[in-house]
XYZ file of C-alpha atoms in Angstrom:
496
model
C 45.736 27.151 66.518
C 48.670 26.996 69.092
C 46.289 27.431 71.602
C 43.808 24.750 70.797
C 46.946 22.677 70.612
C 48.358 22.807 74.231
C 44.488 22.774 75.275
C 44.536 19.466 73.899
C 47.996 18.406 75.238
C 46.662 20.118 79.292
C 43.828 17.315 78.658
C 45.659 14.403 77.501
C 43.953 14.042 74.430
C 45.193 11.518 71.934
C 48.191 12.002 70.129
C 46.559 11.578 66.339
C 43.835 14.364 67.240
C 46.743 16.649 68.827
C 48.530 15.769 64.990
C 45.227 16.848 63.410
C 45.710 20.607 64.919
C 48.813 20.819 64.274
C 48.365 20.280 60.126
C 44.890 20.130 59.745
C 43.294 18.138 56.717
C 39.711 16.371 56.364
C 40.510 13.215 57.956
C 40.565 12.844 61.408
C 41.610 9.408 62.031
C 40.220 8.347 65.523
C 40.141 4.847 65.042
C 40.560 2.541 68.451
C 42.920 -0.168 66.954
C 45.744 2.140 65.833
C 49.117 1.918 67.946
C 48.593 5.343 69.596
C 44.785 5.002 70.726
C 44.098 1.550 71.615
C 45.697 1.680 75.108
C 43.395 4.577 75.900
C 40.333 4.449 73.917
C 38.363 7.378 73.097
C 35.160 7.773 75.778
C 32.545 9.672 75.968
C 34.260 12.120 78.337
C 36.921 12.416 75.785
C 34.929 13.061 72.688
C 33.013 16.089 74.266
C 36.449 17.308 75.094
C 37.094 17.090 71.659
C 34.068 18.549 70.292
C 34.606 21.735 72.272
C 37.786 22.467 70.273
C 36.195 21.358 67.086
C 33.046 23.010 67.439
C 35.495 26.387 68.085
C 37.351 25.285 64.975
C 34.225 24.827 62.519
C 36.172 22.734 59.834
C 34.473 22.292 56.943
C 33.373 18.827 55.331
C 35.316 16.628 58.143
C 35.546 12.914 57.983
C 35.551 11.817 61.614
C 36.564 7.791 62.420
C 35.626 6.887 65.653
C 35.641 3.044 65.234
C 36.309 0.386 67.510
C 36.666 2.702 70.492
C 34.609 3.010 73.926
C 31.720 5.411 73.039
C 28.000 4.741 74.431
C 24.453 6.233 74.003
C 25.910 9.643 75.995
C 27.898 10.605 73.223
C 24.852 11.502 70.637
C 25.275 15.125 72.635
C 28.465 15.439 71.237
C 27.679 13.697 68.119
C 24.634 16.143 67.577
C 27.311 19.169 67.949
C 29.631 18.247 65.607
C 26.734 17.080 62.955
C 27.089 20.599 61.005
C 30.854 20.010 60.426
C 30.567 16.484 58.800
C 31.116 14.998 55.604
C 31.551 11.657 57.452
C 31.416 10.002 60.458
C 31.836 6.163 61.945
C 31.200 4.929 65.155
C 31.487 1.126 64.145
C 31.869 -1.369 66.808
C 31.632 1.022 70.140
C 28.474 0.629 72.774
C 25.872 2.923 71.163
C 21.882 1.337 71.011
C 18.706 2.437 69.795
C 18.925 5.258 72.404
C 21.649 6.650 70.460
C 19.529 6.516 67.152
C 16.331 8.199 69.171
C 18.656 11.052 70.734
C 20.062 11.934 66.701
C 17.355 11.191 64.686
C 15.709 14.788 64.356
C 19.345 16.291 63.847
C 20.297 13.478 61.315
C 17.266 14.295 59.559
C 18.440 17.924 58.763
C 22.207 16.839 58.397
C 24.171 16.414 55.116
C 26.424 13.948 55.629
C 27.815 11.960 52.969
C 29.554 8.926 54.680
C 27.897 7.132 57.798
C 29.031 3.893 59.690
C 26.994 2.246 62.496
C 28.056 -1.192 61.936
C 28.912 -3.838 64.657
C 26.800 -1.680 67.159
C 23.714 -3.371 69.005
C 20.798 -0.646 67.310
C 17.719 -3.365 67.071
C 14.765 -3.230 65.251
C 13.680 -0.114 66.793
C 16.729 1.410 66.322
C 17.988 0.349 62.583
C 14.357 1.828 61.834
C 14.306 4.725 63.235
C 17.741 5.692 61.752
C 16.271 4.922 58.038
C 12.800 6.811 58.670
C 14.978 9.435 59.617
C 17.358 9.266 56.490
C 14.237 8.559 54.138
C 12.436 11.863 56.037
C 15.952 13.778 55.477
C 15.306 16.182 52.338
C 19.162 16.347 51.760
C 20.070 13.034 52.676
C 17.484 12.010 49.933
C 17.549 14.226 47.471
C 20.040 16.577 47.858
C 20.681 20.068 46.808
C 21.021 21.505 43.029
C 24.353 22.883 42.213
C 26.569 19.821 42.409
C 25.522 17.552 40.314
C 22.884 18.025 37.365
C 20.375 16.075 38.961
C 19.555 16.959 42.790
C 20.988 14.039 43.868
C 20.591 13.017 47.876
C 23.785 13.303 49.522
C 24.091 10.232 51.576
C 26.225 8.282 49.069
C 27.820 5.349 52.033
C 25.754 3.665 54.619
C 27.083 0.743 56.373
C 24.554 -1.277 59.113
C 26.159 -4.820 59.446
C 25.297 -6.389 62.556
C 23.391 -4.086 63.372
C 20.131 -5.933 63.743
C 18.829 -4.507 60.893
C 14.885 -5.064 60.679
C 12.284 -5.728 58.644
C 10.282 -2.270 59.921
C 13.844 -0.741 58.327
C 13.978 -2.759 55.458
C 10.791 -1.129 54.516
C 12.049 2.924 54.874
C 15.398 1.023 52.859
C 12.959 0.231 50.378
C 11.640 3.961 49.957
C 15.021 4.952 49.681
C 16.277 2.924 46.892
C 13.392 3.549 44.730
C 13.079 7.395 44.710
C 14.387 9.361 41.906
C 17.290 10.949 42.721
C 18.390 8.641 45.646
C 22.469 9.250 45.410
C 23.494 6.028 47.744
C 26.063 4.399 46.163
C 27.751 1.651 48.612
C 25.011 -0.148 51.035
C 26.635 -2.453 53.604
C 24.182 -5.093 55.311
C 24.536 -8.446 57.073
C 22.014 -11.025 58.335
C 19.316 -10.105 56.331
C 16.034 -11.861 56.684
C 14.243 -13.254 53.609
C 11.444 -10.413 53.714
C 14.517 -7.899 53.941
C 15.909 -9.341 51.199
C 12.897 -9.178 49.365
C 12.271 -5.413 49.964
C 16.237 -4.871 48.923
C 15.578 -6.669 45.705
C 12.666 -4.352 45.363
C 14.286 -1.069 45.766
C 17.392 -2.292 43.508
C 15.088 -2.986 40.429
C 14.284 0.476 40.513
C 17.580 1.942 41.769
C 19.705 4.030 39.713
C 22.635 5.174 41.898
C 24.260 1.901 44.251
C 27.451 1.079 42.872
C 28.882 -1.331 46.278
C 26.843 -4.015 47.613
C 27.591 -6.244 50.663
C 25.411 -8.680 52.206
C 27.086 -10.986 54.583
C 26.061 -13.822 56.133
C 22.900 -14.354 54.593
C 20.584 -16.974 52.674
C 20.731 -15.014 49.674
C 18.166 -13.574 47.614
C 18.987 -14.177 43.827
C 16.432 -11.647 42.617
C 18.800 -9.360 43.847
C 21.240 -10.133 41.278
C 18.353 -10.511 38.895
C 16.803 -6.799 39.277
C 20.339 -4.918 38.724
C 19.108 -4.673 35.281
C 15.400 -5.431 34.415
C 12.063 -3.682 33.189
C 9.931 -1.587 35.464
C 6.560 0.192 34.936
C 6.387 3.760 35.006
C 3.164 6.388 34.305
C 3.994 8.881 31.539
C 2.185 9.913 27.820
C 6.026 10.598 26.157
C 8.112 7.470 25.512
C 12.195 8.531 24.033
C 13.765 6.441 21.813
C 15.413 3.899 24.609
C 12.858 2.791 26.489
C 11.829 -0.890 25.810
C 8.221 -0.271 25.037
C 9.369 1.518 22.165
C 10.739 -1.717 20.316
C 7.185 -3.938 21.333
C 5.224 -1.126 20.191
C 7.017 -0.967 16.619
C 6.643 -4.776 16.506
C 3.659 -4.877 17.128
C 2.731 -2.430 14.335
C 4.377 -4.743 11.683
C 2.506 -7.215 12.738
C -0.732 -5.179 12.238
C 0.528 -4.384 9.338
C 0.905 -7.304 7.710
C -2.763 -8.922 8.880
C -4.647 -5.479 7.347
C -5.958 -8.133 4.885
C -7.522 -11.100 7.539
C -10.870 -10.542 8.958
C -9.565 -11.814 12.610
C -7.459 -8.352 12.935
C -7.247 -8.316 16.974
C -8.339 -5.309 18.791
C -5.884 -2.588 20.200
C -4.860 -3.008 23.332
C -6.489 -0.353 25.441
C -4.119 2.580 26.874
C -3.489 1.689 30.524
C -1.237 4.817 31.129
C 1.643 2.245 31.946
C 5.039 2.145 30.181
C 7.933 -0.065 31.007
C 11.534 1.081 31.067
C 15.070 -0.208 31.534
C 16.240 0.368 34.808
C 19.846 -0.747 35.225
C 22.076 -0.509 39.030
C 25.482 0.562 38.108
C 26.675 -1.941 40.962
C 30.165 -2.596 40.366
C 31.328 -4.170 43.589
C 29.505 -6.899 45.036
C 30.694 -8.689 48.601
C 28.391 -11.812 49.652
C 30.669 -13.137 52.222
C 29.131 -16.072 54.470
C 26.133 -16.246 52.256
C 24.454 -19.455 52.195
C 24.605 -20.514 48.291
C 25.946 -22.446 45.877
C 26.523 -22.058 41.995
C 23.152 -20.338 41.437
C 25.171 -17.204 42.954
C 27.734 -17.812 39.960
C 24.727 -18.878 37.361
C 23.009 -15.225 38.167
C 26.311 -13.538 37.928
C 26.949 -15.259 34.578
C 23.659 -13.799 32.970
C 24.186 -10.347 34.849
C 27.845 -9.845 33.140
C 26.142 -11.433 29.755
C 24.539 -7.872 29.745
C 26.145 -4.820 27.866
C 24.307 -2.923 30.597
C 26.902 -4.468 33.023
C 29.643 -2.746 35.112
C 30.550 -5.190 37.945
C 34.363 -5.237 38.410
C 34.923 -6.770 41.978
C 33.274 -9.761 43.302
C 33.722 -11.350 46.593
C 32.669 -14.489 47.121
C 34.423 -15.334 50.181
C 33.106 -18.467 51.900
C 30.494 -18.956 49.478
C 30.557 -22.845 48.709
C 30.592 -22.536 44.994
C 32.595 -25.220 44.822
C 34.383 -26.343 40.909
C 30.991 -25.784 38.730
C 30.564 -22.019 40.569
C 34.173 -21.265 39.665
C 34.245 -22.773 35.654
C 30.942 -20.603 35.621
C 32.774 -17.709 36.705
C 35.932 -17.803 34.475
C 33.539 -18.614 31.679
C 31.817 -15.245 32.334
C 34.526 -12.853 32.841
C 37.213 -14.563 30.309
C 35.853 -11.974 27.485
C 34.493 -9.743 30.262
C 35.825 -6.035 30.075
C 36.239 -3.411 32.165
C 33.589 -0.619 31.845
C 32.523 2.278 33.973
C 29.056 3.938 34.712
C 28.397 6.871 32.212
C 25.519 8.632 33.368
C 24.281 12.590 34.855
C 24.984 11.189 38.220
C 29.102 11.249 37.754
C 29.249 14.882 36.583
C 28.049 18.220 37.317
C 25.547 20.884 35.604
C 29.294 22.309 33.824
C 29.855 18.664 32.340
C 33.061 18.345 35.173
C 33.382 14.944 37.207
C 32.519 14.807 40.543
C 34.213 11.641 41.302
C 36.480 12.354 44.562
C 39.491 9.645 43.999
C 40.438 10.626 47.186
C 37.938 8.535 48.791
C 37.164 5.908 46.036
C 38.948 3.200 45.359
C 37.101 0.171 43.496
C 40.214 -2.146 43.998
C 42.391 -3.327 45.989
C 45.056 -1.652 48.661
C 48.248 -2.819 47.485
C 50.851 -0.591 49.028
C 52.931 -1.050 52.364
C 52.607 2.181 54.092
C 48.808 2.881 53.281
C 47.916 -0.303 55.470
C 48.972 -1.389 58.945
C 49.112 -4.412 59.005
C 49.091 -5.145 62.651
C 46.394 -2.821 63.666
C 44.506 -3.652 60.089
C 43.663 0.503 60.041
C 44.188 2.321 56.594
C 46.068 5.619 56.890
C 44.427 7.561 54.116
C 47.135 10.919 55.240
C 49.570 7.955 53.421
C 46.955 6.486 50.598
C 48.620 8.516 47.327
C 45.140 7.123 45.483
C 43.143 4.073 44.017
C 44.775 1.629 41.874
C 43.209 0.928 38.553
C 39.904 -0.188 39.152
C 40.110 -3.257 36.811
C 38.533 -6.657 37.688
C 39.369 -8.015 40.949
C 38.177 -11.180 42.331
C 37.530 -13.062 45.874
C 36.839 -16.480 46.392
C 38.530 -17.765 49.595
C 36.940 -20.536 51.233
C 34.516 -21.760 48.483
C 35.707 -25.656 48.123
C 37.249 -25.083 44.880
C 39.484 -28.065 43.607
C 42.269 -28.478 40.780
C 39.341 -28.226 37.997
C 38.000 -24.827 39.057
C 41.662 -23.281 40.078
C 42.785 -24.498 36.672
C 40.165 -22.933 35.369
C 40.638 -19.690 36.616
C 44.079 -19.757 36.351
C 42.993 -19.602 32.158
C 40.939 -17.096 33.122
C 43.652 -14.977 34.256
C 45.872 -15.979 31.769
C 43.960 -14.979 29.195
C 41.870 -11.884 30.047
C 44.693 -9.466 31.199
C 41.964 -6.811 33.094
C 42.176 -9.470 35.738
C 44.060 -7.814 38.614
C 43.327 -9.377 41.447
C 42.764 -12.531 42.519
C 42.219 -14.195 46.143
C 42.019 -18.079 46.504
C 43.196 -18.959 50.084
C 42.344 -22.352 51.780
C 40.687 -24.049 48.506
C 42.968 -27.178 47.663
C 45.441 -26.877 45.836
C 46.420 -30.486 45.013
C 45.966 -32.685 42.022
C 42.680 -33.274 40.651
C 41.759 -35.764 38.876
C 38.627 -36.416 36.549
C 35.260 -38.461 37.398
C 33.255 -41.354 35.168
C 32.725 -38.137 32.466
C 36.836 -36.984 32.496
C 38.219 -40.292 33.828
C 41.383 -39.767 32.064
C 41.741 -36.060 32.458
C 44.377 -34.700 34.942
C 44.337 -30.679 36.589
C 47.692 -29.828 37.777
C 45.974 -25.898 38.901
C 49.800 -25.356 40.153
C 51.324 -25.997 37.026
C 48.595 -23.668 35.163
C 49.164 -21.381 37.653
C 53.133 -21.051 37.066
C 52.227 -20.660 33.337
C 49.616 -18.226 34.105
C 52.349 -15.857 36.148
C 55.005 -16.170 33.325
C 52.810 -15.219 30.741
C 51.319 -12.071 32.510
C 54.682 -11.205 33.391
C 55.581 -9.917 29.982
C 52.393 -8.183 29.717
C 51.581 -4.410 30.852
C 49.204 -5.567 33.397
C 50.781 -7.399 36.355
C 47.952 -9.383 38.047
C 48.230 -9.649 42.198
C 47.225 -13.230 43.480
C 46.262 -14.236 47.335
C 45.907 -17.750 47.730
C 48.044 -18.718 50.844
C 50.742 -19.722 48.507
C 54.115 -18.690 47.599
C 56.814 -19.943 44.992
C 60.190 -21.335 45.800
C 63.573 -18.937 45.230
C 64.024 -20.732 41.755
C 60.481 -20.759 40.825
C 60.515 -24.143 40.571
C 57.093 -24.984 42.770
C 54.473 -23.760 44.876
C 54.883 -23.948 48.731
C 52.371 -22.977 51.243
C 52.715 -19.904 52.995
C 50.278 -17.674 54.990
C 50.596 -14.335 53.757
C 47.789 -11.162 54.454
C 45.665 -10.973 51.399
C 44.610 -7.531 49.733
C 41.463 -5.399 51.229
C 38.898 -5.039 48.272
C 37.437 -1.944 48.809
C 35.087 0.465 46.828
C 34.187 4.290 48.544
C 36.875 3.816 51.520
C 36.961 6.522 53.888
C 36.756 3.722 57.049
C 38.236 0.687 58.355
């Protein structure tokens, strides 16, 4: 390894991949913004440098971060190379087009990668479908292997494509995807979707079984998504167990029969159609719709989604999203008897009954200590990250025109239901509210709630974190504003 070492330092290669031979783990952190890279970006020239001594290397399951750096279309040869070796790999924001996507797509195809970033790259229509046809083609990107799990689940489990130009010729492969059996994707990341992409997503979630993270950004949103985490689909079958739907209609409708065995009007059996329904529920429980164009209808769907015992959603960002007082009472009134509750299916352990969860990569909260984020070059060090936080119910809602009603009333929220962790609420107003021709004499003082709120979680065993561009006095006394960084919500993190 000494070797490979001063090979590296002859050709001036960066400092953090010069690190990674020196102790090597399965994170190579290559990302462009850190303070030892972003003077001298990583080019093409440099990656196939690089690629040389990994390809001699051969590690095994390598997550490679290439972000924000100066990479174009002539790096898919070195890309293509290092393909066998990766368990993940992100080229967000660099120079790469659809010729990128038409030089990989036959080696992506055969690849089994787990973790794949593309966003902030200008792909296109052509491109954004040519990279799904070749993910929906891949046999092991979508459905996987036996061994691991107890299903064959695929093995693409993280696929981010914002801004991207993701297209409506993708949105259809997308579509294939989401609906097959044993897709394993579990955190999609999309932006600017049209309505007919939107459309096709909420398609493929009603039958989806495996995404866990959703983000669509800067979108007119498509409520049907929402709907379709958890509704009935059709399936072809002769057996029907015990929890299906059907079952219940069809035992109705016997004691129905039943009692009319006397009346001449008896109706007719239904003929057999070969067509069953089931429950099909998306264990989604992080869901970012930052920059989407709605209103409280967002919050009303949300409402009847965590209404559901079939429910697992746990972080919600609604960042920018004018939702406005009525959005935000909706909300609170939703989660304020809302628990936490985790997925319990075949898809989180293996054929021995053993978890396959890696907490080394999944967080489902927020980042919340000092040395695991840099602040000035926003890059998570993972080599730092000691693990997730407790995944509890973490919340997002900067931006939204929320008043003294709706903080107040999430300030109860929080008050109340102590599996509130998180909570972000910068630039909504903060002053006092007071009521309209219904509550002319009612008064919201959502400073004074929220003073009461942090005293009485203080003596509780679950601190709650709260980002709102606020800070208290020395003596507690008031409120001042303050810009402070808020908290990254994050679910699988490898990236970024």
């Amino acid at each position: 390894m000494a070797d490979f070492v001063q090979q590296a330092i002859d050709n001036q290669l960066p400092e953090p991949f010069i690190e990674y031979l020196r102790t090597p783990s399965s994170y190579l952190n290559l990302f462009g913004a850190q303070k030892f890279i972003f003077k001298n970006r990583i080019t093409d020239e440099i990656l196939q440098k690089i690629a040389q001594i990994l390809i001699e290397i051969q590690p095994q399951h390598l997550v490679l971060d290439l972000g924000c750096n100066l990479l174009t279309d002539k790096c898919a040869t070195s890309i293509i190379q290092l393909l066998p070796f990766l368990y993940g790999l992100s080229l967000r924001s660099n120079q790469i087009t659809e010729l990128f996507c038409q030089e990989i797509k036959s080696d992506l195809q055969q690849s089994s990668i787990n973790y794949l970033s593309l966003s902030e790259n200008n792909l296109g229509s052509v491109g954004t479908e040519m990279l799904m046809e070749a993910i929906a083609h891949g046999y092991q990107l979508s459905y996987g292997v036996a061994g691991e799990r107890s299903q064959p689940y695929g093995c693409l489990q993280y696929l981010d494509l914002k801004k991207t130009g993701f297209s409506e010729p993708a949105s259809v492969w997308l579509e294939r995807i989401l609906v097959a059996r044993f897709c394993g994707l579990r955190e999609l990341q999309l932006s600017e979707l049209s309505g007919e992409c939107q459309r096709r997503l909420a398609l493929g979630i009603s039958y989806n079984t495996s995404i866990e993270a959703l983000t669509i950004k800067g979108s007119e949103f498509d409520l049907d998504i929402i709907k379709n985490l958890v509704t009935e689909v059709a399936i072809d079958g002769e057996e029907l167990e015990e929890k299906d739907v059907i079952n219940k209609r069809i035992n109705d409708m016997k004691r129905i029969q039943q009692r009319q065995t006397q009346r001449q009007d008896l109706p007719k059996p239904l003929p057999k159609s070969g067509a069953y329904l089931r429950l099909s529920v998306t264990p989604l429980r992080f869901l970012d719709l930052t920059g989407c164009k709605g209103c409280f209808d967002i919050c009303y769907e949300l409402k009847e989604h965590l209404a559901k015992q079939e429910s697992v959603l746990t972080s919600i960002i609604l960042d920018g999203v004018n939702i406005k007082n009525q959005g935000a009472s909706l909300l609170a009134e939703a989660l304020l008897k809302y628990q936490f509750r985790t997925p319990q299916n075949d898809f989180y352990i293996n054929c021995n009954g053993q978890s396959v969860i890696n907490n080394k990569f999944e967080l489902f909260g927020f980042i919340d200590t000092d040395e695991s984020y840099d602040q000035h070059y926003k890059n998570i060090t993972f080599q730092q990250f000691n693990g997730p936080q407790v995944a509890l119910i973490n919340l997002s809602l900067k931006r939204c025109g929320i008043k003294g009603q709706g903080l107040s009333t999430i300030a109860l929220l929080a008050k109340y239901n102590d599996e509130v962790a998180y909570i972000s609420l910068d630039q909504n107003d903060f002053d006092t509210e007071k009521g309209d021709t219904v509550n002319a004499q009612k008064v919201w003082y959502p400073k004074l709630e929220w003073e009461t709120t942090f005293s009485v979680r203080s003596q509780t065993k679950r601190k709650i974190v709260c980002d709102f561009g606020l800070k208290r006095t020395a003596d507690l006394t008031q409120i001042q504003y303050y810009r402070e960084y808020s908290r990254i919500l994050k679910a699988l993190s490898l990236f970024e």
